[in-house]
């Protein structure tokens, strides 16, 4: 049988579809970026010894694949077979045939590599050498592998239009210089190709092993468990033991596949060593199936010519089914990459000074907008911008100040001590204002810490807003500009914090420096004394004469008894503040009137008078402290707004212009990031490729 019979099968329809997919593959391969479109293609998988290379060479009809021990295919080979009539003879082509080492070389068949555009390889031995050279250029001479494909086109009148991807053969045990994880590397590469829904899996298996042990079929079933897009190729059918055949497999009784199985007979290693031609091998294959008792009745469904026709038909039908989806994906991807390219902006910008000026103006405008709450991109899920500052003022600071309790640090015994100290050498006749003012001033100073903390929290919120504004693509594009704006604005904030903190401290100092006991909301001393007296001596009800109904005169109290000396009371009030010092059992020690100790502290229980005095002081402190709290809750946010928030709104643009608009620095600020340059190039390549792909698919109705 002659090889040309491959190209003349019956029922081939619309070979232009496969050419269309070839064009799409070329479009996406030349740009050097990942193909976003899942194109229909036939992926060849199998173990190292399954005979993949021989199957491919039989389909092409020429020897062109590298051979040897170990992993020979170390990069995916995208093989595009293009059927064409014999071209007109040209002088250039005649020159190519002179000195060729390939005896079968002719001007009707040649190969072209995508990485060497325009160069025709009529000598298929040179195609083999170029595959080896290009492989080593990528992965070196060791046994490593690479996912970067080699694209080879073969033009011949003896082939059918097909797109095949040859992958490294599955291996189990690393040999020689192979990486330790070589099995996983190959497996991952194969899965990446065959898990795509548009891939037809060509699983090559040696017929002389148990089908259940087929590495290719096992991997195919992982991604195609129903066998909907897997076609089986059974090699080495001629090497099976006598009396055995693959009829049960072909009938789908072992592992059924929707696309079925095709048995083939390849050249053995001895045939290859003896330079047996492909044509002779195809003739021998034909004779084998026609004369074998198990296959002679179905010989027209066996062998490489049938496999090629079947693959051609399967691929064309698959392309027809997937073409609408491919068009839709190309369209959506083109839109996506076009939008990203627009967001990255053009590489040529124009006048640097104008650009910087526009960016500064826009930034200052956005700053005011976010703080005022006029942002068009308002979130419905969380507070942002000025709303967070309002939360700091009216929730965090307000509740923080209200939570300060003046009596969590000043206890009743401390107030008593202050009262005694403030009255000097003579016990006070009335509740002294000195003690009240002293305690109030101490407690007012405690409000300085939460007030400064409030300013610090607002500063943090401003930094947060700055970070959000600088996260836009524009500033990602210009890292130097982003860094400069960030540094200038942070410096601006810090500069504004000094007068802000000073004003907050001054507010606290103002409150502590002058205690306004004339404040209309303040509970004065007389009112406080009346409240405490009422509590300790509640007014007794007036007694009424039951007969007349008139109030009875108050009974005259008995004359107070003369004071007597009790066990713990010497008549001098020593049962209170100083009681503990004279309650010693050693009366002689007390009589000796020893000098007071170096540290004299209150230790006795409070007397009734001391209790009343302490309660009056506490009422006055509480009343005045609440007035101060209300004032601080009102005034501190105003101070922070004036010297920090409003100041940045008014002066932001001026500050940026003063620090950034310098003629000698403008070009440096607009230096694009490596990411932007690289990504723009990738997007441009994708847009060009997708636009070209869109043109190609639009030609098919």
XYZ file of C-alpha atoms in Angstrom:
701
model
C 0.000 0.000 0.000
C 1.346 3.434 -0.901
C 1.396 6.229 1.612
C -0.582 8.620 -0.609
C -3.699 6.522 0.078
C -3.831 8.273 3.460
C -4.808 11.484 1.762
C -7.599 10.097 -0.340
C -10.159 8.683 2.081
C -13.822 8.886 1.420
C -16.111 11.255 3.315
C -13.623 13.965 4.305
C -15.539 17.200 4.775
C -14.437 20.744 5.300
C -10.666 20.337 5.847
C -10.598 24.131 6.290
C -11.790 23.697 9.883
C -8.565 21.975 10.912
C -6.569 24.624 9.065
C -8.524 27.233 11.014
C -7.511 25.650 14.334
C -3.913 25.441 13.099
C -4.016 29.168 12.379
C -5.409 29.861 15.858
C -2.648 27.768 17.431
C -0.024 29.680 15.479
C -1.544 33.011 16.517
C -1.332 32.190 20.217
C 2.035 30.431 20.061
C 3.903 33.270 18.334
C 3.119 35.821 21.042
C 4.836 33.738 23.709
C 2.041 34.002 26.249
C -0.380 31.439 27.645
C -3.204 30.553 25.314
C -6.459 31.703 26.967
C -8.573 29.714 24.509
C -8.997 25.963 24.873
C -8.475 24.863 21.253
C -9.537 21.433 19.927
C -6.504 19.192 19.447
C -5.510 15.536 19.662
C -3.148 14.845 22.571
C -0.997 11.713 22.335
C -0.263 9.967 25.652
C 1.335 6.660 26.534
C 4.274 5.070 28.320
C 7.826 5.313 26.975
C 7.747 1.882 25.368
C 4.227 2.016 23.949
C 5.276 3.054 20.419
C 3.951 6.651 20.316
C 6.735 7.884 18.043
C 6.202 5.083 15.545
C 2.461 5.792 15.383
C 3.118 9.470 14.629
C 5.763 8.677 12.011
C 3.438 6.176 10.322
C 0.684 8.830 10.184
C 3.109 11.355 8.644
C 4.741 8.725 6.425
C 8.297 9.904 7.175
C 11.035 9.378 9.776
C 11.481 12.664 11.631
C 11.313 12.065 15.418
C 14.405 11.731 17.650
C 15.020 8.249 18.974
C 17.117 6.790 21.746
C 16.999 5.441 25.290
C 15.310 7.240 28.162
C 13.027 10.250 27.663
C 13.493 11.439 24.084
C 10.425 13.706 23.896
C 11.211 16.259 26.600
C 9.028 19.106 25.347
C 5.482 18.978 23.932
C 5.590 18.730 20.125
C 2.607 20.424 18.469
C 2.468 18.648 15.103
C 0.297 20.281 12.444
C -0.191 18.089 9.373
C -1.357 20.031 6.308
C -2.515 18.268 3.166
C -1.603 20.136 -0.004
C -1.119 19.449 -3.679
C 2.371 19.283 -5.175
C 3.708 22.853 -5.373
C 5.184 24.353 -8.495
C 8.913 23.650 -8.722
C 11.163 26.566 -7.796
C 14.928 27.023 -7.947
C 15.134 27.618 -4.209
C 13.467 24.299 -3.517
C 15.776 22.466 -5.909
C 18.751 23.903 -4.050
C 17.383 22.558 -0.772
C 17.422 18.994 -2.113
C 21.089 19.150 -3.164
C 23.325 17.344 -0.670
C 20.378 16.079 1.401
C 21.053 13.161 3.770
C 17.392 12.081 3.480
C 16.975 9.633 0.603
C 13.205 10.191 0.611
C 13.551 13.987 0.371
C 11.360 15.568 -2.325
C 9.950 19.007 -3.093
C 6.375 17.899 -2.311
C 7.008 17.381 1.413
C 8.648 19.706 3.897
C 8.495 20.871 7.460
C 8.484 24.352 9.022
C 9.155 25.324 12.619
C 7.317 28.239 14.168
C 10.515 29.419 15.881
C 12.287 29.584 12.461
C 9.615 31.234 10.284
C 10.061 30.964 6.515
C 12.683 28.190 6.540
C 11.641 24.970 4.806
C 13.100 21.628 5.873
C 12.941 19.180 2.955
C 15.470 16.924 4.689
C 13.507 15.218 7.472
C 16.752 14.196 9.162
C 17.364 17.915 9.723
C 13.889 18.185 11.243
C 14.929 15.521 13.751
C 18.168 17.400 14.489
C 16.301 20.706 14.926
C 13.853 19.126 17.395
C 16.806 17.810 19.422
C 18.666 21.140 19.202
C 15.642 23.213 20.236
C 14.892 20.808 23.092
C 18.440 21.052 24.443
C 18.353 24.839 24.082
C 15.465 24.900 26.554
C 16.200 22.061 28.970
C 19.888 21.279 28.417
C 21.368 17.862 27.705
C 20.203 16.197 30.894
C 16.927 14.342 31.209
C 14.850 17.322 32.409
C 11.579 18.313 30.733
C 9.907 21.623 29.841
C 6.235 22.561 29.200
C 7.261 25.031 26.442
C 5.994 23.503 23.178
C 7.819 23.089 19.848
C 5.523 23.848 16.904
C 6.193 21.852 13.727
C 4.170 22.033 10.521
C 4.478 19.331 7.911
C 3.149 20.015 4.410
C 2.564 16.947 2.291
C 0.121 15.518 -0.249
C 0.376 12.239 1.686
C -1.142 13.430 5.009
C -4.583 14.342 6.237
C -5.216 17.633 8.034
C -4.536 16.879 11.682
C -3.339 18.660 14.814
C -1.493 16.338 17.183
C 0.357 17.094 20.416
C 3.072 14.579 21.302
C 3.927 14.563 25.018
C 6.774 12.905 26.965
C 6.191 9.221 27.631
C 5.062 8.206 31.108
C 7.843 6.773 33.234
C 7.866 5.306 36.723
C 11.477 5.050 37.934
C 14.075 7.830 37.421
C 17.039 6.605 35.381
C 20.517 8.121 35.209
C 20.427 11.930 35.365
C 16.645 12.148 35.427
C 15.196 14.310 38.237
C 13.922 12.360 41.240
C 10.361 13.617 40.660
C 10.408 13.008 36.899
C 7.253 10.844 37.095
C 5.286 13.652 38.784
C 6.631 16.298 36.373
C 5.530 14.300 33.303
C 2.199 13.380 34.853
C 1.426 17.027 35.710
C 2.367 18.156 32.183
C 0.134 15.525 30.560
C -2.791 16.325 32.883
C -2.481 20.018 32.025
C -3.120 19.157 28.364
C -5.713 16.384 28.629
C -7.903 17.882 31.351
C -9.036 20.582 28.904
C -12.510 19.682 27.702
C -11.636 20.359 24.050
C -8.751 17.872 23.977
C -9.191 14.512 22.233
C -7.021 11.968 24.083
C -5.112 9.487 21.901
C -4.093 6.802 24.402
C -1.353 4.587 22.953
C -1.040 1.138 24.558
C 1.037 -1.910 23.648
C -1.361 -4.776 22.852
C 0.973 -7.378 24.398
C 0.380 -6.076 27.938
C -2.765 -6.237 30.048
C -5.022 -3.320 29.103
C -5.737 -2.679 32.791
C -2.048 -1.815 33.235
C -2.040 0.815 30.480
C -0.535 4.040 31.838
C -2.087 6.113 29.045
C -5.621 4.770 29.574
C -5.302 5.068 33.344
C -4.401 8.761 33.087
C -7.080 9.386 30.460
C -9.783 7.912 32.705
C -8.854 10.364 35.488
C -10.057 13.288 33.353
C -12.473 11.384 31.089
C -13.982 8.648 33.287
C -16.811 7.894 30.817
C -14.421 7.556 27.862
C -16.309 10.222 25.881
C -13.266 11.857 24.288
C -10.631 9.114 24.427
C -9.578 6.991 21.456
C -7.373 3.957 22.017
C -4.496 2.899 19.769
C -3.198 -0.640 20.221
C 0.410 -1.088 19.048
C 2.566 -4.214 18.805
C -0.451 -6.312 17.761
C 1.968 -8.469 15.739
C 3.964 -9.312 18.879
C 1.061 -10.920 20.763
C 1.299 -14.595 21.704
C -0.176 -17.108 19.265
C -3.873 -17.603 19.791
C -4.354 -14.196 21.392
C -5.823 -11.117 19.788
C -7.468 -7.794 20.627
C -10.935 -8.575 19.260
C -12.572 -8.312 22.699
C -10.912 -4.933 23.239
C -12.053 -3.680 19.831
C -15.592 -4.791 20.645
C -15.528 -2.682 23.828
C -15.863 -5.619 26.172
C -12.788 -4.820 28.288
C -12.551 -1.030 28.761
C -15.157 0.611 26.526
C -14.376 3.913 24.793
C -16.976 5.888 22.835
C -14.460 6.611 20.071
C -13.269 2.995 20.077
C -9.853 1.405 19.475
C -7.663 1.097 16.386
C -4.987 -1.657 16.174
C -1.775 -0.778 14.288
C 1.520 -2.477 13.455
C 4.643 -0.360 13.666
C 8.231 -0.996 12.694
C 10.210 -2.872 15.290
C 13.606 -1.689 16.529
C 15.317 -4.092 14.088
C 13.294 -2.600 11.201
C 14.355 0.890 12.229
C 17.993 -0.151 12.536
C 17.786 -1.753 9.065
C 16.318 1.493 7.664
C 13.020 -0.065 6.678
C 10.969 2.659 4.978
C 7.597 3.840 6.224
C 5.972 2.869 2.921
C 7.254 -0.693 3.302
C 6.088 -0.731 6.914
C 2.577 0.442 5.926
C 2.426 -2.260 3.238
C 3.495 -4.893 5.782
C 0.853 -3.606 8.220
C -1.843 -3.883 5.548
C -0.809 -7.460 4.730
C -0.759 -8.408 8.414
C -4.381 -7.368 9.053
C -5.695 -8.723 5.730
C -4.120 -12.141 6.335
C -4.663 -12.522 10.101
C -7.541 -14.837 10.846
C -8.840 -12.653 13.715
C -8.694 -9.346 11.830
C -9.180 -10.190 8.134
C -12.961 -9.609 8.313
C -12.474 -6.149 9.777
C -9.131 -5.209 8.198
C -10.647 -2.001 6.780
C -10.997 -0.780 10.410
C -7.409 -1.588 11.287
C -4.068 -0.002 10.551
C -2.540 3.469 10.303
C -4.492 4.720 7.204
C -7.787 4.054 8.995
C -6.453 5.660 12.194
C -5.491 8.815 10.262
C -8.898 9.059 8.594
C -10.691 8.453 11.875
C -8.645 11.096 13.696
C -9.248 13.559 10.867
C -13.001 13.003 11.051
C -13.126 13.097 14.872
C -11.140 16.332 14.965
C -13.335 18.013 12.341
C -16.542 17.005 14.111
C -15.107 18.147 17.430
C -14.131 21.519 15.961
C -17.631 21.981 14.517
C -19.177 21.302 17.940
C -16.850 23.603 19.856
C -16.606 26.474 17.358
C -19.490 28.554 18.838
C -17.932 28.275 22.297
C -14.486 29.194 20.915
C -15.956 32.306 19.257
C -17.615 33.352 22.533
C -14.418 32.803 24.532
C -12.312 34.754 22.059
C -14.804 37.633 22.211
C -14.965 37.751 26.039
C -11.167 37.405 26.391
C -10.621 40.193 23.857
C -12.918 42.477 25.839
C -11.208 41.603 29.130
C -7.663 42.220 27.882
C -8.696 45.399 26.046
C -10.106 46.824 29.290
C -6.957 45.898 31.209
C -4.792 47.483 28.505
C -6.830 50.695 28.759
C -6.455 50.712 32.556
C -2.669 50.349 32.201
C -2.634 53.422 29.950
C -0.460 54.214 26.952
C 3.310 53.872 27.162
C 3.856 57.326 25.600
C 2.442 59.878 28.000
C 3.343 63.358 26.780
C 4.354 66.320 28.933
C 5.521 65.084 32.359
C 4.791 68.402 34.101
C 1.158 68.403 32.967
C 0.687 64.783 34.000
C 2.114 65.342 37.504
C -0.035 68.481 37.896
C -3.177 66.588 36.873
C -2.386 63.684 39.223
C -1.807 66.045 42.177
C -5.024 67.959 41.445
C -7.014 64.743 41.139
C -5.506 63.304 44.330
C -6.332 66.446 46.348
C -9.873 66.423 44.962
C -10.342 62.742 45.840
C -8.970 63.427 49.328
C -11.636 66.064 49.981
C -14.324 63.892 48.423
C -13.567 60.871 50.634
C -13.469 62.970 53.830
C -16.739 64.742 52.958
C -18.490 61.476 52.064
C -19.186 62.493 48.461
C -17.366 59.514 47.000
C -19.292 57.883 44.137
C -18.041 54.431 45.195
C -19.733 54.420 48.602
C -19.735 51.022 50.308
C -22.929 49.506 51.654
C -21.123 46.967 53.816
C -18.641 48.987 55.901
C -17.833 52.514 57.054
C -15.132 54.355 55.140
C -13.400 57.729 54.916
C -14.925 60.562 56.974
C -17.518 58.196 58.476
C -14.756 56.312 60.300
C -13.432 59.597 61.741
C -16.953 60.389 62.955
C -17.017 56.963 64.616
C -13.741 57.770 66.414
C -15.195 61.066 67.717
C -18.706 60.032 68.690
C -18.213 56.435 69.724
C -14.646 55.696 70.743
C -13.652 59.070 72.241
C -17.058 59.929 73.722
C -17.416 56.553 75.437
C -13.751 56.599 76.467
C -14.135 59.932 78.280
C -17.455 58.931 79.863
C -15.800 55.769 81.199
C -13.238 57.744 83.232
C -14.360 57.486 86.871
C -12.814 60.135 89.182
C -13.251 57.879 92.217
C -11.540 54.763 90.851
C -8.221 56.318 91.897
C -9.327 58.661 94.740
C -10.869 56.709 97.648
C -12.825 58.142 100.561
C -9.836 57.875 102.929
C -7.726 59.783 100.370
C -10.316 62.573 100.237
C -10.283 62.706 104.063
C -6.497 63.053 104.052
C -6.675 65.837 101.444
C -9.334 67.595 103.540
C -7.099 67.512 106.636
C -4.052 68.604 104.663
C -5.915 71.485 103.003
C -7.219 72.813 106.369
C -3.716 73.299 107.716
C -3.119 73.392 111.489
C -6.729 74.245 112.373
C -9.496 71.764 111.615
C -11.833 73.240 108.975
C -15.219 74.576 110.083
C -16.682 74.180 106.561
C -15.944 71.933 103.608
C -12.901 73.562 102.019
C -12.824 74.542 98.331
C -9.087 73.848 98.245
C -9.582 70.093 98.577
C -12.329 70.137 95.927
C -10.200 72.072 93.423
C -7.133 69.942 94.084
C -8.966 66.682 93.388
C -10.875 68.049 90.382
C -7.685 69.337 88.740
C -5.992 65.977 89.250
C -8.889 64.189 87.574
C -9.173 66.673 84.696
C -5.535 65.973 83.781
C -6.523 62.318 83.326
C -8.578 63.354 80.289
C -5.428 64.377 78.415
C -4.471 60.775 77.566
C -7.773 59.745 75.873
C -7.877 63.131 74.099
C -4.410 62.639 72.616
C -5.336 59.045 71.817
C -8.322 60.383 69.861
C -6.000 62.578 67.781
C -3.741 59.565 67.173
C -6.703 57.430 66.018
C -7.819 60.128 63.571
C -4.229 60.264 62.261
C -4.379 56.494 61.696
C -7.654 56.894 59.783
C -6.106 59.541 57.531
C -3.212 57.167 56.793
C -5.767 54.454 56.034
C -7.541 56.713 53.517
C -4.169 57.593 51.952
C -3.350 53.894 51.516
C -6.720 53.262 49.855
C -6.282 56.149 47.421
C -2.761 54.989 46.517
C -3.945 51.432 45.823
C -5.384 52.471 42.443
C -3.835 51.150 39.238
C -2.488 54.599 38.378
C -0.089 54.548 41.348
C 0.770 50.882 40.812
C 1.892 51.978 37.382
C 4.250 54.644 38.787
C 5.897 53.258 41.966
C 8.228 56.265 42.343
C 5.304 58.664 42.166
C 3.327 56.569 44.663
C 6.272 56.438 47.054
C 6.815 60.201 46.782
C 3.142 61.065 47.390
C 3.070 58.682 50.345
C 6.207 60.217 51.887
C 5.027 63.814 51.331
C 1.535 63.231 52.729
C 2.766 61.288 55.776
C 5.218 64.106 56.494
C 2.331 66.544 56.079
C 0.231 64.605 58.602
C 3.062 64.500 61.137
C 3.615 68.226 60.728
C -0.094 68.848 61.379
C -0.085 66.590 64.453
C 2.140 68.930 66.503
C -0.321 71.891 66.603
C -3.212 69.422 66.948
C -1.701 67.759 70.023
C -0.778 71.176 71.467
C -4.338 72.443 71.071
C -5.724 69.288 72.715
C -3.300 69.680 75.629
C -4.227 73.362 75.915
C -7.906 72.439 76.140
C -7.159 70.122 79.066
C -4.914 72.773 80.657
C -7.659 75.400 80.246
C -10.103 73.207 82.121
C -7.682 72.357 84.905
C -6.306 75.889 85.258
C -9.635 77.553 86.119
C -12.397 75.764 88.014
C -15.564 77.671 87.201
C -17.749 77.012 90.247
C -20.169 79.612 88.896
C -21.155 77.365 85.984
C -24.968 77.243 85.761
C -24.949 73.440 85.689
C -22.683 73.132 88.732
C -24.133 71.769 91.994
C -22.981 74.436 94.525
C -21.763 73.730 98.047
C -24.983 74.671 99.846
C -27.054 72.399 97.665
C -24.557 69.550 98.088
C -24.570 70.002 101.892
C -28.371 69.971 101.948
C -28.480 66.742 99.920
C -26.023 65.001 102.256
C -27.740 66.262 105.434
C -31.085 65.090 104.075
C -29.552 61.694 103.492
C -28.051 61.416 107.005
C -30.853 63.205 108.928
C -34.097 62.720 107.045
C -36.841 65.168 108.152
C -39.070 63.620 110.806
C -42.827 63.794 110.154
C -44.711 66.402 112.287
C -46.739 64.762 115.062
C -50.443 65.651 115.103
C -52.823 65.753 118.106
C -55.380 63.020 117.368
C -58.139 64.993 119.122
C -57.669 68.472 117.681
C -55.722 67.616 114.553
C -53.219 70.369 115.332
C -49.484 69.769 115.184
C -47.922 69.060 118.524
C -44.986 71.211 119.685
C -41.631 69.605 119.301
C -40.411 67.914 122.431
C -37.528 69.597 124.107
C -34.474 67.440 123.759
C -32.784 66.321 126.908
C -29.693 68.260 127.875
C -26.694 66.765 126.372
C -24.725 64.724 128.751
C -21.235 65.832 129.600
C -18.613 64.151 127.542
C -16.998 61.142 129.108
C -13.884 59.274 128.175
C -14.653 55.952 126.580
C -12.356 53.100 125.727
C -11.655 54.419 122.243
C -12.742 58.025 122.634
C -10.820 60.531 124.649
C -13.373 63.275 124.066
C -11.060 64.900 121.553
C -12.362 63.143 118.507
C -9.499 60.682 118.509
C -11.791 57.856 117.538
C -11.583 59.161 113.897
C -8.496 60.184 111.968
C -5.935 59.793 114.720
C -7.736 57.130 116.743
C -5.409 54.370 115.703
C -2.362 56.125 117.075
C -3.775 56.456 120.612
C -5.556 53.157 120.861
C -2.392 51.417 121.925
C -2.653 49.137 124.926
C 0.542 50.627 126.290
C -0.886 53.656 128.123
C 2.558 54.565 129.340
C 3.773 54.890 125.786
C 0.838 57.138 125.041
C 1.496 59.176 128.152
C 5.119 59.649 127.107
C 3.987 61.734 124.085
C 6.573 60.396 121.707
C 7.271 62.272 118.478
C 4.929 61.424 115.562
C 6.231 58.805 113.098
C 8.039 59.982 109.919
C 5.095 58.882 107.753
C 1.713 59.771 109.243
C -1.237 58.186 107.431
C -4.928 57.953 108.098
C -5.892 54.573 109.394
C -8.992 54.955 111.521
C -12.596 54.654 110.347
C -14.326 57.820 109.185
C -16.350 59.677 111.793
C -19.868 60.900 110.974
C -18.627 64.410 110.301
C -15.833 63.109 108.070
C -18.333 60.963 106.189
C -20.527 63.981 105.532
C -17.581 66.093 104.394
C -16.312 63.366 102.049
C -19.765 62.873 100.521
C -20.164 66.602 99.926
C -16.773 66.750 98.204
C -17.649 63.722 96.049
C -20.954 65.289 94.996
C -19.206 68.499 93.994
C -16.422 66.656 92.135
C -18.904 64.468 90.270
C -21.021 67.457 89.255
C -18.100 69.512 87.982
C -16.335 66.559 86.353
C -19.424 65.777 84.279
C -19.430 69.389 83.045
C -15.763 69.048 82.036
C -16.422 65.710 80.284
C -19.218 67.243 78.199
C -16.969 70.144 77.267
C -14.086 67.875 76.238
C -16.357 65.545 74.228
C -17.531 68.638 72.352
C -14.265 70.567 71.997
C -11.568 67.935 71.339
C -13.125 66.710 68.036
C -13.426 70.366 66.964
C -9.761 70.941 67.747
C -8.720 67.838 65.778
C -10.937 68.804 62.852
C -9.496 72.322 62.792
C -5.796 71.543 63.020
C -5.668 68.111 61.341
C -8.603 67.028 59.167
C -9.769 70.377 57.780
C -6.164 71.540 57.527
C -5.263 68.587 55.258
C -8.335 69.237 53.099
C -7.390 72.893 52.627
C -3.623 72.525 52.253
C -3.124 69.086 50.626
C -2.762 70.338 47.051
C -0.412 73.154 48.051
C 1.765 70.760 50.062
C 2.039 68.254 47.193
C 2.895 70.970 44.667
C 5.596 72.466 46.903
C 7.275 69.100 47.475
C 6.761 67.330 44.144
C 6.468 69.838 41.324
C 10.186 70.175 40.687
C 11.343 70.201 37.099
C 14.417 68.024 37.641
C 12.431 65.211 39.335
C 9.347 64.956 37.114
C 10.727 62.347 34.696
C 11.923 60.123 37.535
C 8.496 60.226 39.194
C 6.839 58.973 36.014
C 9.124 55.986 35.567
C 6.857 52.978 35.136
C 7.135 49.815 37.219
C 8.571 46.668 35.663
C 5.221 44.973 36.266
C 3.335 47.646 34.295
C 5.761 47.507 31.361
C 5.664 43.701 31.293
C 1.912 43.471 31.774
C 1.198 46.089 29.085
C 3.342 44.127 26.652
C 1.514 40.900 27.531
C -1.876 42.580 27.153
C -0.897 44.136 23.825
C 0.221 40.720 22.570
C -3.002 39.109 23.798
C -5.190 41.825 22.254
C -3.364 41.480 18.916
C -3.613 37.674 19.043
C -7.254 37.653 20.055
C -8.135 40.264 17.432
C -6.422 38.119 14.778
C -8.157 35.012 16.162
C -11.483 36.829 16.040
C -10.906 37.631 12.369
C -10.054 33.976 11.655
C -13.150 32.500 13.336
C -15.443 35.163 11.891
C -14.669 33.755 8.438
C -16.520 30.564 9.389
C -20.276 30.900 9.411
